[in-house]
Amino acid sequence: MTSLILLAGLAGGACAAPAATTVAPTQTVAEADAKLAEVARERAEAERKYAAQEAVCYDKFFVNNCLDKAKEERRLRLSALRSVEVEANHFKRKHAVEERDRDLEERARKDAEDAAKQAANPPKPRANPADKPAPRPLKTTPAQRQAEHAARLRERDAQRASEAGERAKKVERFEEKQRESQQRQEEIARKKAERAAKQAKRAEEAAAKAAADAEKARQKAQAR
């Protein structure tokens, strides 16, 4: 970068005479960012070099003279870097202001165009439902009212008849379920009685057989 290349002359020696720092004008934001990044690197390098020179100076006989030269070289280098940094930051601020001004001008232009379009074509007023006249109620004759009343009565009687028929069906279904349940209970009781009778008969037959067997055994024992 041209503005930073001019700094190379400052690094040639601590005794170099100060020269005017020429900073090339920045053209773009990207160029300004690149300059600032280079300034940061150059500043770090200047500090590193000064630290190294300072360490060398303490080994020399004329320590103060050596340190003064190192400090002067560092000052000149940082001053040149500062000039580049100031110019790059100034460009970025100026560019941001110009961008903002352009955006404001563009927004004002669009607002003016929209206002002109609305003035040329105003929107149609919306109809208010409250402004509409209320519909007039239809007039009915006594005969019509009597017919409507009779129709309502017939509809009510039909509804009641339908509900009564539905209730009768529900009662009939309930009674049928009751009869079926009673029949099932009677069938279960009958089967239980039959099983009990069979068990009693088998027990009676078993007892009779056991008594007969015992009698035969007794008779055999007497015959001996």
GROMACS .gro file of C-alpha atoms in nm, residues 6-167:
model
  162
    6LEU     CA    1   0.652   0.554   0.255
    7LEU     CA    2   0.710   0.447   0.617
    8ALA     CA    3   0.995   0.221   0.512
    9GLY     CA    4   1.224   0.521   0.493
   10LEU     CA    5   1.165   0.583   0.862
   11ALA     CA    6   1.293   0.240   0.958
   12GLY     CA    7   1.633   0.296   0.797
   13GLY     CA    8   1.786   0.436   1.113
   14ALA     CA    9   1.711   0.620   1.432
   15CYS     CA   10   1.908   0.925   1.319
   16ALA     CA   11   1.712   0.986   1.002
   17ALA     CA   12   1.570   1.338   0.977
   18PRO     CA   13   1.192   1.365   1.010
   19ALA     CA   14   1.022   1.385   0.675
   20ALA     CA   15   0.674   1.496   0.585
   21THR     CA   16   0.440   1.197   0.573
   22THR     CA   17   0.245   1.176   0.250
   23VAL     CA   18  -0.079   0.977   0.276
   24ALA     CA   19  -0.245   0.870  -0.046
   25PRO     CA   20  -0.616   0.957  -0.041
   26THR     CA   21  -0.848   0.664   0.022
   27GLN     CA   22  -1.096   0.577  -0.254
   28THR     CA   23  -1.315   0.300  -0.106
   29VAL     CA   24  -1.428   0.164   0.231
   30ALA     CA   25  -1.247  -0.161   0.158
   31GLU     CA   26  -0.925   0.033   0.101
   32ALA     CA   27  -0.979   0.220   0.429
   33ASP     CA   28  -1.026  -0.107   0.616
   34ALA     CA   29  -0.710  -0.245   0.457
   35LYS     CA   30  -0.514   0.064   0.563
   36LEU     CA   31  -0.636   0.034   0.922
   37ALA     CA   32  -0.543  -0.333   0.933
   38GLU     CA   33  -0.196  -0.252   0.797
   39VAL     CA   34  -0.158   0.028   1.054
   40ALA     CA   35  -0.234  -0.218   1.333
   41ARG     CA   36   0.028  -0.461   1.204
   42GLU     CA   37   0.288  -0.185   1.153
   43ARG     CA   38   0.223  -0.043   1.500
   44ALA     CA   39   0.273  -0.386   1.658
   45GLU     CA   40   0.594  -0.428   1.458
   46ALA     CA   41   0.720  -0.085   1.570
   47GLU     CA   42   0.661  -0.174   1.935
   48ARG     CA   43   0.834  -0.510   1.890
   49LYS     CA   44   1.137  -0.346   1.721
   50TYR     CA   45   1.160  -0.077   1.990
   51ALA     CA   46   1.161  -0.343   2.263
   52ALA     CA   47   1.441  -0.528   2.083
   53GLN     CA   48   1.646  -0.209   2.036
   54GLU     CA   49   1.592  -0.115   2.400
   55ALA     CA   50   1.733  -0.448   2.512
   56VAL     CA   51   2.041  -0.395   2.290
   57CYS     CA   52   2.096  -0.044   2.422
   58TYR     CA   53   2.143  -0.163   2.778
   59ASP     CA   54   2.447  -0.361   2.661
   60LYS     CA   55   2.615  -0.053   2.510
   61PHE     CA   56   2.832   0.207   2.681
   62PHE     CA   57   2.620   0.508   2.581
   63VAL     CA   58   2.290   0.369   2.699
   64ASN     CA   59   2.094   0.693   2.705
   65ASN     CA   60   2.204   0.803   2.359
   66CYS     CA   61   2.105   0.462   2.219
   67LEU     CA   62   1.767   0.472   2.393
   68ASP     CA   63   1.697   0.824   2.266
   69LYS     CA   64   1.764   0.717   1.909
   70ALA     CA   65   1.537   0.412   1.946
   71LYS     CA   66   1.259   0.624   2.098
   72GLU     CA   67   1.287   0.882   1.819
   73GLU     CA   68   1.270   0.615   1.550
   74ARG     CA   69   0.962   0.466   1.724
   75ARG     CA   70   0.800   0.810   1.753
   76LEU     CA   71   0.851   0.890   1.384
   77ARG     CA   72   0.712   0.556   1.279
   78LEU     CA   73   0.405   0.577   1.503
   79SER     CA   74   0.343   0.937   1.392
   80ALA     CA   75   0.341   0.830   1.027
   81LEU     CA   76   0.108   0.543   1.109
   82ARG     CA   77  -0.121   0.780   1.296
   83SER     CA   78  -0.150   0.999   0.985
   84VAL     CA   79  -0.261   0.699   0.778
   85GLU     CA   80  -0.506   0.592   1.050
   86VAL     CA   81  -0.660   0.939   1.078
   87GLU     CA   82  -0.705   0.967   0.700
   88ALA     CA   83  -0.867   0.620   0.672
   89ASN     CA   84  -1.108   0.683   0.962
   90HIS     CA   85  -1.198   1.024   0.821
   91PHE     CA   86  -1.285   0.865   0.485
   92LYS     CA   87  -1.504   0.602   0.653
   93ARG     CA   88  -1.693   0.864   0.854
   94LYS     CA   89  -1.740   1.082   0.546
   95HIS     CA   90  -1.858   0.783   0.342
   96ALA     CA   91  -2.110   0.684   0.613
   97VAL     CA   92  -2.251   1.039   0.622
   98GLU     CA   93  -2.281   1.046   0.242
   99GLU     CA   94  -2.457   0.708   0.241
  100ARG     CA   95  -2.701   0.828   0.507
  101ASP     CA   96  -2.771   1.148   0.313
  102ARG     CA   97  -2.835   0.950  -0.006
  103ASP     CA   98  -3.073   0.718   0.178
  104LEU     CA   99  -3.262   1.015   0.323
  105GLU     CA  100  -3.285   1.180  -0.019
  106GLU     CA  101  -3.412   0.858  -0.176
  107ARG     CA  102  -3.669   0.809   0.099
  108ALA     CA  103  -3.787   1.171   0.063
  109ARG     CA  104  -3.816   1.124  -0.315
  110LYS     CA  105  -4.025   0.808  -0.275
  111ASP     CA  106  -4.246   0.974  -0.014
  112ALA     CA  107  -4.305   1.266  -0.251
  113GLU     CA  108  -4.392   1.028  -0.537
  114ASP     CA  109  -4.635   0.833  -0.316
  115ALA     CA  110  -4.800   1.156  -0.198
  116ALA     CA  111  -4.839   1.273  -0.559
  117LYS     CA  112  -4.994   0.940  -0.663
  118GLN     CA  113  -5.240   0.949  -0.373
  119ALA     CA  114  -5.335   1.308  -0.456
  120ALA     CA  115  -5.394   1.212  -0.821
  121ASN     CA  116  -5.590   0.898  -0.734
  122PRO     CA  117  -5.756   0.941  -0.395
  123PRO     CA  118  -5.902   0.620  -0.250
  124LYS     CA  119  -6.276   0.576  -0.270
  125PRO     CA  120  -6.455   0.623   0.063
  126ARG     CA  121  -6.570   0.301   0.217
  127ALA     CA  122  -6.940   0.252   0.264
  128ASN     CA  123  -7.054   0.260   0.623
  129PRO     CA  124  -7.301  -0.021   0.702
  130ALA     CA  125  -7.469   0.210   0.954
  131ASP     CA  126  -7.564   0.447   0.673
  132LYS     CA  127  -7.778   0.184   0.497
  133PRO     CA  128  -8.152   0.218   0.565
  134ALA     CA  129  -8.292  -0.057   0.783
  135PRO     CA  130  -8.517  -0.302   0.595
  136ARG     CA  131  -8.883  -0.247   0.654
  137PRO     CA  132  -9.065  -0.530   0.832
  138LEU     CA  133  -9.306  -0.724   0.612
  139LYS     CA  134  -9.669  -0.673   0.699
  140THR     CA  135  -9.873  -0.990   0.761
  141THR     CA  136 -10.246  -1.032   0.747
  142PRO     CA  137 -10.455  -1.192   1.028
  143ALA     CA  138 -10.512  -1.497   0.807
  144GLN     CA  139 -10.137  -1.540   0.760
  145ARG     CA  140 -10.074  -1.506   1.132
  146GLN     CA  141 -10.346  -1.764   1.206
  147ALA     CA  142 -10.198  -2.005   0.951
  148GLU     CA  143  -9.851  -1.962   1.103
  149HIS     CA  144  -9.992  -2.031   1.450
  150ALA     CA  145 -10.168  -2.346   1.329
  151ALA     CA  146  -9.849  -2.463   1.161
  152ARG     CA  147  -9.655  -2.415   1.485
  153LEU     CA  148  -9.916  -2.616   1.677
  154ARG     CA  149  -9.899  -2.901   1.427
  155GLU     CA  150  -9.523  -2.903   1.447
  156ARG     CA  151  -9.539  -2.913   1.827
  157ASP     CA  152  -9.794  -3.200   1.827
  158ALA     CA  153  -9.582  -3.395   1.579
  159GLN     CA  154  -9.276  -3.343   1.795
  160ARG     CA  155  -9.461  -3.462   2.105
  161ALA     CA  156  -9.596  -3.768   1.925
  162SER     CA  157  -9.252  -3.853   1.802
  163GLU     CA  158  -9.110  -3.820   2.151
  164ALA     CA  159  -9.391  -4.033   2.300
  165GLY     CA  160  -9.331  -4.308   2.045
  166GLU     CA  161  -8.960  -4.301   2.120
  167ARG     CA  162  -9.030  -4.326   2.494
   0.00000   0.00000   0.00000
